[in-house]
PDB file of C-alpha atoms in Angstrom:
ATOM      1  CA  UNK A   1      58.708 -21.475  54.228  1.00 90.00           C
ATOM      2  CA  UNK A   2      57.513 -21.923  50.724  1.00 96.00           C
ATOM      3  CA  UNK A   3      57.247 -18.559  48.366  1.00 97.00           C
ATOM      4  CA  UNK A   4      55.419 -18.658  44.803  1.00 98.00           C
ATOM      5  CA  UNK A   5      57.061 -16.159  42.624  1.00 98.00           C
ATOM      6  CA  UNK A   6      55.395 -14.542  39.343  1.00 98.00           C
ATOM      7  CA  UNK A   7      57.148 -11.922  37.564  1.00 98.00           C
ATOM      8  CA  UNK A   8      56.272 -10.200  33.999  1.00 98.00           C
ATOM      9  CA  UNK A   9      58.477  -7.611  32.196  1.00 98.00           C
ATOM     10  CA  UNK A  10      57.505  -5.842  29.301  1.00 97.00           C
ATOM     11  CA  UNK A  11      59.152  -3.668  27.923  1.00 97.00           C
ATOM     12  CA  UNK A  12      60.268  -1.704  24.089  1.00 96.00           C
ATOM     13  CA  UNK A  13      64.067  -1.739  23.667  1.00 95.00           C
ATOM     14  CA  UNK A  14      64.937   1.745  21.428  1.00 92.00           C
ATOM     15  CA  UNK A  15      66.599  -0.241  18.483  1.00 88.00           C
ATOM     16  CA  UNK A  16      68.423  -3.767  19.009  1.00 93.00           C
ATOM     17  CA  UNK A  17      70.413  -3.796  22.542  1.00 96.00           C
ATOM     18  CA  UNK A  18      71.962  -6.374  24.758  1.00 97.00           C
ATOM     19  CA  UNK A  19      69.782  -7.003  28.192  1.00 97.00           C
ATOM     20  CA  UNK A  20      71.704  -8.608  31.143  1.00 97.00           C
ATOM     21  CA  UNK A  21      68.723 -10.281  33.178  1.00 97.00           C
ATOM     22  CA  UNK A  22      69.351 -10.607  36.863  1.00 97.00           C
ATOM     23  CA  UNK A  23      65.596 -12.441  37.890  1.00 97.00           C
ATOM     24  CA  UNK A  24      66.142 -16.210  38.905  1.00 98.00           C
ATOM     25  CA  UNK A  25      66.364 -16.838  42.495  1.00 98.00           C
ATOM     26  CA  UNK A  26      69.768 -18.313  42.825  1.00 97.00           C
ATOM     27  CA  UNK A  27      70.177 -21.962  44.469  1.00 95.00           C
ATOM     28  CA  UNK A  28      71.650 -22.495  47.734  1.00 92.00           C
ATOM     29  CA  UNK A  29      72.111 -24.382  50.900  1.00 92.00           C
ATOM     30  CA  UNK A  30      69.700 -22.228  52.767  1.00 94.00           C
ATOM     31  CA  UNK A  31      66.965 -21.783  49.372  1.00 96.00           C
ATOM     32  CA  UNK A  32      66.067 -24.998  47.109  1.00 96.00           C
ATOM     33  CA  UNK A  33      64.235 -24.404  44.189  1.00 97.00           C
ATOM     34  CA  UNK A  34      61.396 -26.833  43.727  1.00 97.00           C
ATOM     35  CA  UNK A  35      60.512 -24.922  40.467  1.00 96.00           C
ATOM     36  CA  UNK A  36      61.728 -22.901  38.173  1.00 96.00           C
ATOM     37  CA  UNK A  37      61.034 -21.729  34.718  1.00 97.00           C
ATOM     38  CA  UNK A  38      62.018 -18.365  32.520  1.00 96.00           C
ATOM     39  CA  UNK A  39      61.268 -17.396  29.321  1.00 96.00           C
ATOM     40  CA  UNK A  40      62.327 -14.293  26.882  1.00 96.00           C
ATOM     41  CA  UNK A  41      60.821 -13.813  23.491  1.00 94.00           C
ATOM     42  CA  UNK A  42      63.425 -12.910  21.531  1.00 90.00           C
ATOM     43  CA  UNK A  43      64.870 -14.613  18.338  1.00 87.00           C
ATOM     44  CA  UNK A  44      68.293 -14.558  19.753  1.00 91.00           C
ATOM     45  CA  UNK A  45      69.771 -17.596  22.340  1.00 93.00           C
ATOM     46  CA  UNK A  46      70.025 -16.820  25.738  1.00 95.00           C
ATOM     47  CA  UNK A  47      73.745 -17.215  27.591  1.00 96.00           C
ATOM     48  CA  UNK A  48      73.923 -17.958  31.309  1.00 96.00           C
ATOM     49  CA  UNK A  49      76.457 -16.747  33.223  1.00 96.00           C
ATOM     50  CA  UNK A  50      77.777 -16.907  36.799  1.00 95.00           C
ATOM     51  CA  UNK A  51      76.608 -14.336  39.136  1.00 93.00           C
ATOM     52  CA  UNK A  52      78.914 -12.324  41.254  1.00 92.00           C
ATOM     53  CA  UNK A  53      80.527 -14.453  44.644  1.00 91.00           C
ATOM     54  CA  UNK A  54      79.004 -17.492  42.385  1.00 92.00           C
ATOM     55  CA  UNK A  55      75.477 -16.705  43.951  1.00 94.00           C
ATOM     56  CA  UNK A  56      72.560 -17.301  41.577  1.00 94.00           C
ATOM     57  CA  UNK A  57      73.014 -16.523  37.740  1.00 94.00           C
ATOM     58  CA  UNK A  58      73.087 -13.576  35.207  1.00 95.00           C
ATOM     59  CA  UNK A  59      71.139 -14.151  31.712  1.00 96.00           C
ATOM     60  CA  UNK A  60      72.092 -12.528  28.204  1.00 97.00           C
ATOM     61  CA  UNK A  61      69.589 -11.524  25.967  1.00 97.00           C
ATOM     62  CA  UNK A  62      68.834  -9.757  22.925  1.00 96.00           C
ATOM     63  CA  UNK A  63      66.367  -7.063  22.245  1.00 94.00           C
ATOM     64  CA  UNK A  64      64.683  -5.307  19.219  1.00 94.00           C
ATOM     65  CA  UNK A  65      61.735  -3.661  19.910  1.00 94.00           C
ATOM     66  CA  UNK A  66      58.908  -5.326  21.648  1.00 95.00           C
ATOM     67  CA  UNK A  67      61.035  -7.334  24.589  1.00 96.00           C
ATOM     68  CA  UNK A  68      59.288  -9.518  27.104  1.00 97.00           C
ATOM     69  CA  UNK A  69      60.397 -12.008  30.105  1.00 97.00           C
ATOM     70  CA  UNK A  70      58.310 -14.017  31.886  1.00 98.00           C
ATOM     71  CA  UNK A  71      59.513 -15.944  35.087  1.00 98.00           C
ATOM     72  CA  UNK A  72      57.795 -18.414  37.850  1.00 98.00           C
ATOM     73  CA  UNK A  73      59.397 -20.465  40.290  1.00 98.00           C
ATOM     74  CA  UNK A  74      58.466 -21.976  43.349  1.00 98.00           C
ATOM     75  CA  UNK A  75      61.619 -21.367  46.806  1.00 98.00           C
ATOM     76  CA  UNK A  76      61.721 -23.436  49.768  1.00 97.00           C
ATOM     77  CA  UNK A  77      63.291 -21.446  52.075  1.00 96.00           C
ATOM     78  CA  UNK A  78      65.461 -22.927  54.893  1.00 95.00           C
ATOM     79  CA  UNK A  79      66.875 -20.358  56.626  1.00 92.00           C
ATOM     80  CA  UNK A  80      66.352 -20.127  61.002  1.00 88.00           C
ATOM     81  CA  UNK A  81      66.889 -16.303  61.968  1.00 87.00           C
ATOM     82  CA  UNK A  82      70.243 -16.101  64.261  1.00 92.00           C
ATOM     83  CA  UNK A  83      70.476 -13.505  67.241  1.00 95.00           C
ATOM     84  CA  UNK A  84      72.798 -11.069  65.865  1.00 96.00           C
ATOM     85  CA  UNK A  85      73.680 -10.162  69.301  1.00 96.00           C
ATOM     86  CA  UNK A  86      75.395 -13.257  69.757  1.00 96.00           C
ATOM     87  CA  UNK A  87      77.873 -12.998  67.559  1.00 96.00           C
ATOM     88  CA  UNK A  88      81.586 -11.932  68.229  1.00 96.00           C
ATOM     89  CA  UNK A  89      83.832 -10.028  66.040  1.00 96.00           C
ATOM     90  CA  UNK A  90      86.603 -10.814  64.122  1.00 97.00           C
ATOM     91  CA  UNK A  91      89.588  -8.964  63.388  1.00 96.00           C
ATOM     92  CA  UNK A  92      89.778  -7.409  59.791  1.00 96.00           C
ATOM     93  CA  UNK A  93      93.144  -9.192  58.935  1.00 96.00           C
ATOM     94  CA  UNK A  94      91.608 -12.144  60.554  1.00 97.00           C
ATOM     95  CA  UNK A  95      88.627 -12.132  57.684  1.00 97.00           C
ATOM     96  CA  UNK A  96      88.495 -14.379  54.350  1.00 97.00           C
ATOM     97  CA  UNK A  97      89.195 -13.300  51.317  1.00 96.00           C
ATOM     98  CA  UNK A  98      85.653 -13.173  49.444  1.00 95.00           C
ATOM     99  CA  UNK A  99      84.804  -9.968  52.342  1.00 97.00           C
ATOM    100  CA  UNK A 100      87.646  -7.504  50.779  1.00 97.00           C
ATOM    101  CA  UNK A 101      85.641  -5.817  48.549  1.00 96.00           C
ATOM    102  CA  UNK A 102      82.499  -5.823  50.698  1.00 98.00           C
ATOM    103  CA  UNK A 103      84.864  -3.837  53.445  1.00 98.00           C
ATOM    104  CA  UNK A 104      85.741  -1.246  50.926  1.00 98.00           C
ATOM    105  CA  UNK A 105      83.596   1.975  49.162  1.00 98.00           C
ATOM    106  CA  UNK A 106      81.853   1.372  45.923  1.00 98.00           C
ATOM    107  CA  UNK A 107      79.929   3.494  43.870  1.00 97.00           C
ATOM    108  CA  UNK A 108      76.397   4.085  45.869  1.00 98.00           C
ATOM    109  CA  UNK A 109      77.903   3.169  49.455  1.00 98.00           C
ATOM    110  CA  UNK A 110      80.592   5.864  50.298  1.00 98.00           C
ATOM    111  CA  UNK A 111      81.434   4.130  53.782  1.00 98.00           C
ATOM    112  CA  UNK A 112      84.434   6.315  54.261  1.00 98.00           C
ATOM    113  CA  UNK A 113      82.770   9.502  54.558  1.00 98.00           C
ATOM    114  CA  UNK A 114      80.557   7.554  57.349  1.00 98.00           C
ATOM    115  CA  UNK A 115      83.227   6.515  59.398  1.00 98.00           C
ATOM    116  CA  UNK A 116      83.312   9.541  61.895  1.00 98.00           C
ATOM    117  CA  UNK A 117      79.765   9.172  61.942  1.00 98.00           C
ATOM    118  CA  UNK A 118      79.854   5.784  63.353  1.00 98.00           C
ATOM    119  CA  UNK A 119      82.057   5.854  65.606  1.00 97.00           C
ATOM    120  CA  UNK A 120      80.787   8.744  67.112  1.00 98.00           C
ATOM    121  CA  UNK A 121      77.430   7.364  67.324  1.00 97.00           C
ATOM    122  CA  UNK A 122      78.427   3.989  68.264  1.00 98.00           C
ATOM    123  CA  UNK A 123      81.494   3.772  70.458  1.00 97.00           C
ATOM    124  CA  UNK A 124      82.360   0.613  71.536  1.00 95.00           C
ATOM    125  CA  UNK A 125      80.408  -1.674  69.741  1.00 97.00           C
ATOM    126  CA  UNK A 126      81.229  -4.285  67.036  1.00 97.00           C
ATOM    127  CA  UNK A 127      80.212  -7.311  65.324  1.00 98.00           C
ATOM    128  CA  UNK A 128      76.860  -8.481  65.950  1.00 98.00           C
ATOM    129  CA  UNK A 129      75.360  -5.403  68.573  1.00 98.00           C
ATOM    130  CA  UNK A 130      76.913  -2.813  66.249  1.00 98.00           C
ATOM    131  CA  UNK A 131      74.477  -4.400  63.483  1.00 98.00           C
ATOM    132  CA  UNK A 132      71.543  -3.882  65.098  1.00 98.00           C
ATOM    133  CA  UNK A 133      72.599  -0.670  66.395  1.00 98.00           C
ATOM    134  CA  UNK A 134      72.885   0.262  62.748  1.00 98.00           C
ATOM    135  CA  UNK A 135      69.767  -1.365  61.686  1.00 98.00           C
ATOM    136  CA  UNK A 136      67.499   0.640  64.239  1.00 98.00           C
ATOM    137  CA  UNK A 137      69.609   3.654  63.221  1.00 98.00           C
ATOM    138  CA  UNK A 138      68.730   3.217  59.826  1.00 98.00           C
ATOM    139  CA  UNK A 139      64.841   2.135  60.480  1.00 97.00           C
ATOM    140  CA  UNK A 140      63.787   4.981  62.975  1.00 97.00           C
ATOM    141  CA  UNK A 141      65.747   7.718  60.689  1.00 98.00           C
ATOM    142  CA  UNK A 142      64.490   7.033  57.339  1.00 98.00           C
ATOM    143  CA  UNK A 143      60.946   7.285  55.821  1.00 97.00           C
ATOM    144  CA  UNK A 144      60.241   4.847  53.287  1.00 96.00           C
ATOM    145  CA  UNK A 145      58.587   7.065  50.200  1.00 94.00           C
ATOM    146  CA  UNK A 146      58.148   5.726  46.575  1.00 92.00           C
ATOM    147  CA  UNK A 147      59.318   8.293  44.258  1.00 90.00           C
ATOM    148  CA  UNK A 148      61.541   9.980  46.330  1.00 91.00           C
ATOM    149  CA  UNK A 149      65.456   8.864  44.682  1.00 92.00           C
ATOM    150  CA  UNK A 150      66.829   7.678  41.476  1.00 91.00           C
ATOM    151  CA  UNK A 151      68.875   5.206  40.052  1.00 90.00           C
ATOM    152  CA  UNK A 152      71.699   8.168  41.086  1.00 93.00           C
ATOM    153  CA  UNK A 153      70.797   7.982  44.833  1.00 97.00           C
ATOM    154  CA  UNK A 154      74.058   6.973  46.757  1.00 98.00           C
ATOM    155  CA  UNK A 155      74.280   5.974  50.710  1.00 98.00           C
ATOM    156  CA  UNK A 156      75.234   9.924  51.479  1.00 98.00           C
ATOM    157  CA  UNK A 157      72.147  11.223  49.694  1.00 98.00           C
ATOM    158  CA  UNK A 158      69.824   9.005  51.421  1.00 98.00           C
ATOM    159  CA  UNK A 159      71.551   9.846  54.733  1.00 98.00           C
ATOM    160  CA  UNK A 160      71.346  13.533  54.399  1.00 97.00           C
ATOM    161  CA  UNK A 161      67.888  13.329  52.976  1.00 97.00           C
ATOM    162  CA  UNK A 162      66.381  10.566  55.454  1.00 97.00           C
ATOM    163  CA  UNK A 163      64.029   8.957  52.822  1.00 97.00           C
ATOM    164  CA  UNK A 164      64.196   6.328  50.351  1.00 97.00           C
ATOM    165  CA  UNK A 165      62.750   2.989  48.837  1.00 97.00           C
ATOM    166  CA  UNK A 166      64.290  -0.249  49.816  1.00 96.00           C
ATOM    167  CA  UNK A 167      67.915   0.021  47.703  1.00 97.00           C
ATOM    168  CA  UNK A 168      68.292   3.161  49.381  1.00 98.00           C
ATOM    169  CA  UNK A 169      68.176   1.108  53.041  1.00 98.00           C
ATOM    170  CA  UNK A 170      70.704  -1.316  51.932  1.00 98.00           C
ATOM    171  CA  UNK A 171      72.823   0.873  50.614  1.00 98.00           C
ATOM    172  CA  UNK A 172      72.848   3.026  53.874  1.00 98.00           C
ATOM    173  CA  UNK A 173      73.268  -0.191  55.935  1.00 98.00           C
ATOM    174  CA  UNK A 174      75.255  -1.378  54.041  1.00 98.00           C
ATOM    175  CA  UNK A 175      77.828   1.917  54.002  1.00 98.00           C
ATOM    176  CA  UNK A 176      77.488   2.438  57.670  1.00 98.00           C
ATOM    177  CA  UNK A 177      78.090  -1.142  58.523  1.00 98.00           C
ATOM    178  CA  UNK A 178      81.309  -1.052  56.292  1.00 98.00           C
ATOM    179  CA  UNK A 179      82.763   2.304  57.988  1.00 98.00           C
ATOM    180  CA  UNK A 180      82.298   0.051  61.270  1.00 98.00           C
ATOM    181  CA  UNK A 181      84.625  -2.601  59.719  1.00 98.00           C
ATOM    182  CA  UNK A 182      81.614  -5.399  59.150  1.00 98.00           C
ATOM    183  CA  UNK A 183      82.217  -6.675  55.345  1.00 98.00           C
ATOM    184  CA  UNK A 184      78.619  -5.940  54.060  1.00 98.00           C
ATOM    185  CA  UNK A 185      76.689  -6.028  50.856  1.00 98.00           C
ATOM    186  CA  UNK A 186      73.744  -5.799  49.258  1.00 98.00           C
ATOM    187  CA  UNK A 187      71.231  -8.477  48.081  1.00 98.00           C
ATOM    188  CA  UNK A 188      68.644  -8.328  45.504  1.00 97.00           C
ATOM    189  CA  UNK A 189      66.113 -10.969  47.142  1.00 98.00           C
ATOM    190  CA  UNK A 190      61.652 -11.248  46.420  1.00 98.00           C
ATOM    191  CA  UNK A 191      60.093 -11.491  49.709  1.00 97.00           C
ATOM    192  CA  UNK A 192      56.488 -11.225  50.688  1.00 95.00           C
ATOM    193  CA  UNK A 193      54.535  -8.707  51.584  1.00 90.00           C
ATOM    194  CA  UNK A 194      56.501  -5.632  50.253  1.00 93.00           C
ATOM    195  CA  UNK A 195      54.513  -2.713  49.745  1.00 89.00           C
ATOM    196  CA  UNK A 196      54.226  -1.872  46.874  1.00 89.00           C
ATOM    197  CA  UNK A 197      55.064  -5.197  45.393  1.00 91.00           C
ATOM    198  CA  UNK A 198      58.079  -5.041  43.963  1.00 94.00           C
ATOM    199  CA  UNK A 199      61.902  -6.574  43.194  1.00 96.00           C
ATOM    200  CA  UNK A 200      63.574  -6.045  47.023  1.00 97.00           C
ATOM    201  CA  UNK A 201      66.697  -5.036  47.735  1.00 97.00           C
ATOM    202  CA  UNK A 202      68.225  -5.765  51.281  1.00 98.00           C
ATOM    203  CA  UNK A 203      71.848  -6.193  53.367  1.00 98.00           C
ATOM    204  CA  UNK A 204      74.056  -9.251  53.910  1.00 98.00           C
ATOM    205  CA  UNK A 205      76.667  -8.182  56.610  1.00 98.00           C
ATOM    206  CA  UNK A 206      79.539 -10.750  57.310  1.00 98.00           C
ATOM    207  CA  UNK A 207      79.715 -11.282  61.202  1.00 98.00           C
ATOM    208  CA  UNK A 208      81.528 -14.348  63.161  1.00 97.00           C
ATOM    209  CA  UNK A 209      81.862 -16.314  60.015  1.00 96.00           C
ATOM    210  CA  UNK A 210      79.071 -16.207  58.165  1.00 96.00           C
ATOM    211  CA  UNK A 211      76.804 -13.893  55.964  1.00 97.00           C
ATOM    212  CA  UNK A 212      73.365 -12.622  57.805  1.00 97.00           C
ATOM    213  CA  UNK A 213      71.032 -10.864  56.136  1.00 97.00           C
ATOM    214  CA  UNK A 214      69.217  -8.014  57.363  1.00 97.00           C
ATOM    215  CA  UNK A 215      65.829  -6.051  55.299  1.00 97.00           C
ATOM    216  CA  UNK A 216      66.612  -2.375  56.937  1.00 97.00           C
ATOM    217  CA  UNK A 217      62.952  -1.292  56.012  1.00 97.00           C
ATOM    218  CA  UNK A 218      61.122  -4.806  58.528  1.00 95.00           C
ATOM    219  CA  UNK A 219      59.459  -5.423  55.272  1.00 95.00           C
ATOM    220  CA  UNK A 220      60.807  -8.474  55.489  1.00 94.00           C
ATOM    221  CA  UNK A 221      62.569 -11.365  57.752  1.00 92.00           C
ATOM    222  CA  UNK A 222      65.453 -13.423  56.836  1.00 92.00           C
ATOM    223  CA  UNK A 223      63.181 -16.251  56.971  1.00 91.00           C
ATOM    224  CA  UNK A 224      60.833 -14.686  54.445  1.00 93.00           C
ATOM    225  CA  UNK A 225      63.315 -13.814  51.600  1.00 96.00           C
ATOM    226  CA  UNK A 226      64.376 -15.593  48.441  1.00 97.00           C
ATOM    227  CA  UNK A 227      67.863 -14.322  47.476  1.00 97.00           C
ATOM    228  CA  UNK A 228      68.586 -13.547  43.800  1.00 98.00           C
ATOM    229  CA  UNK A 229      72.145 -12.050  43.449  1.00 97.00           C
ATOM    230  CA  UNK A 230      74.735 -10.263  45.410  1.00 97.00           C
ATOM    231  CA  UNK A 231      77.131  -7.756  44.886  1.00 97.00           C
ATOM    232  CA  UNK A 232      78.984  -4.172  46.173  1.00 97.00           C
ATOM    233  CA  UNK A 233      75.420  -2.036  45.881  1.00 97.00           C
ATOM    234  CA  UNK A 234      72.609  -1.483  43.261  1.00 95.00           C
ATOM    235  CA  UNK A 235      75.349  -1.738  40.559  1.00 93.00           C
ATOM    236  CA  UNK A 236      75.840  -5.503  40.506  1.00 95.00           C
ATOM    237  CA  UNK A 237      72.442  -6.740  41.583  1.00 96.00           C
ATOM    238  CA  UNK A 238      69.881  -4.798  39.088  1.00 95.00           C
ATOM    239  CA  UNK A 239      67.253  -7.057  37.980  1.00 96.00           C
ATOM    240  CA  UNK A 240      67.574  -5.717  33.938  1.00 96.00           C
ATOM    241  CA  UNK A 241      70.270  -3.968  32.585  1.00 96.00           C
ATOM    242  CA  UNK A 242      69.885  -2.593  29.140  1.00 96.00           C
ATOM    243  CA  UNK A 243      73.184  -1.921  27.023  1.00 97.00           C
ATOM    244  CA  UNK A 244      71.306   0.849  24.795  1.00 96.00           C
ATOM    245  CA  UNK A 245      67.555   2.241  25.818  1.00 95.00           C
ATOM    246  CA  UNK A 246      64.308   1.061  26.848  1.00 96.00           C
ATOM    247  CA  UNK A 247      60.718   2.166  27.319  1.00 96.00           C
ATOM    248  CA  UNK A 248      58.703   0.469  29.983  1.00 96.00           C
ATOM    249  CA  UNK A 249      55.317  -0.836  29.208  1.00 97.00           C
ATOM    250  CA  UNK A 250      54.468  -2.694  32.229  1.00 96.00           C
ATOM    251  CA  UNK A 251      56.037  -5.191  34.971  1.00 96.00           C
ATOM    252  CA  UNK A 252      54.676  -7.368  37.416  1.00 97.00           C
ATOM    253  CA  UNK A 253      56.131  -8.753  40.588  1.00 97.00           C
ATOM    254  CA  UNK A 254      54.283 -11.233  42.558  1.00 97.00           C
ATOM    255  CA  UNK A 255      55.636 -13.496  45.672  1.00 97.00           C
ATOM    256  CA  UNK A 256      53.387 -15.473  47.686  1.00 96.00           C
ATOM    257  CA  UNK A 257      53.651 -17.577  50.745  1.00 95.00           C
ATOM    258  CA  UNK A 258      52.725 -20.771  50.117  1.00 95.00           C
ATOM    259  CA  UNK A 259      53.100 -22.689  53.675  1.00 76.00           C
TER     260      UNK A 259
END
């Protein structure tokens, strides 16, 4: 699978600020990028920096009023789906390193106040089956509505309110698959066909030695998605973060199948 990705962000920074871009789709044994090409019109160099787990990278900038990025890039994606169901579980003390902190609550996904949740609802599973079990849970309980949470929406809020855009289906997967003792974490990815078009947000659960990942809304297959960054929740894998203010004036994000 080929994707084409255009993306256009325009926006007024409220007196000069520091922007952290998070918009390249990171390289990887499973994603090769054939092309690739960013620019920001700004008068001050850009710094690239590593992005968290070493996936993709993060891109200073400087703004001062009138602050535009353009990117385009062109992802072959290698990636065969895997039946989840297949895989066996793996003791906690068993797991690598790099899973710790994706076993443990962050800001947006609260996965000990889920805990008695899941294991109520799902005794007895583990590993792969408790991931899908989880992933239907979260699909036939949640109605995906634009508008309906904030960059303040955590995991609890979406599960007590049952609605939510696509970061608010990670981060609920992502919660409930930690309180089941699955290492999980969210992915900023583009994928095709996401309605409305859009910067997606999706899970990345650690299962039987490897990380799987999993779009909670069926927007999107594993096969289908270009990943960008990774990290605890929302906080590590925004696509702009803005040290000071910023008014939007318009963004575009396009991803296309190409073969």
């Amino acid at each position: 699978m080929r994707l084409g990705i255009d993306v256009t962000l325009d926006y007024t920074i409220d007196g000069a600020a520091d922007v952290l871009l998070l918009i390249e789709a990171a390289k990887g044994i499973d994603q090769r990028l054939e092309l690739q090409d960013m620019r920001v019109y700004t008068d001050t160099p850009l710094r690239a920096v590593p992005g968290e787990a070493g996936i993709g990278q993060r891109c200073w900038a400087r703004g001062d009023g009138p602050f535009r990025a353009e990117y385009k890039a062109i992802v072959e994606i290698a990636r065969t789906p895997i039946d989840l169901a297949t895989l066996g579980d793996t003791p906690i003390r068993l797991m690598p390193g790099e899973t710790i902190p994706y076993l443990l609550p962050s800001r947006y996904c609260e996965s000990d106040r889920l805990e008695g949740f899941v294991h109520q609802e799902f005794p007895g599973l583990a590993a792969g089956p408790l991931a899908i079990a989880l992933t239907q849970w979260v699909g036939d309980h949640l109605t995906y509505a634009c508008g309906t949470s904030t960059g303040t929406t955590t995991a609890m809020m979406t599960f007590a309110e049952r609605r939510g855009v696509c970061r608010d289906y990670a981060h609920l997967l992502v919660a409930l698959a930690r309180a089941g003792g699955i290492p999980a974490r969210c992915v900023s990815a583009y994928a095709p066909g996401v309605d409305p078009p859009d910067f997606h947000a999706v899970a990345e659960l650690w299962i039987d030695g490897g990380w799987h990942l999993i779009d909670a809304t069926g927007m999107a297959s594993c096969a289908d998605l270009a990943r960008v960054a990774v990290g605890r929740d929302a906080t590590d894998i925004a696509f702009m973060t803005v040290f000071g203010t910023a008014t939007l004036n318009w963004q575009n994000v396009a991803v296309t199948k190409l073969s």
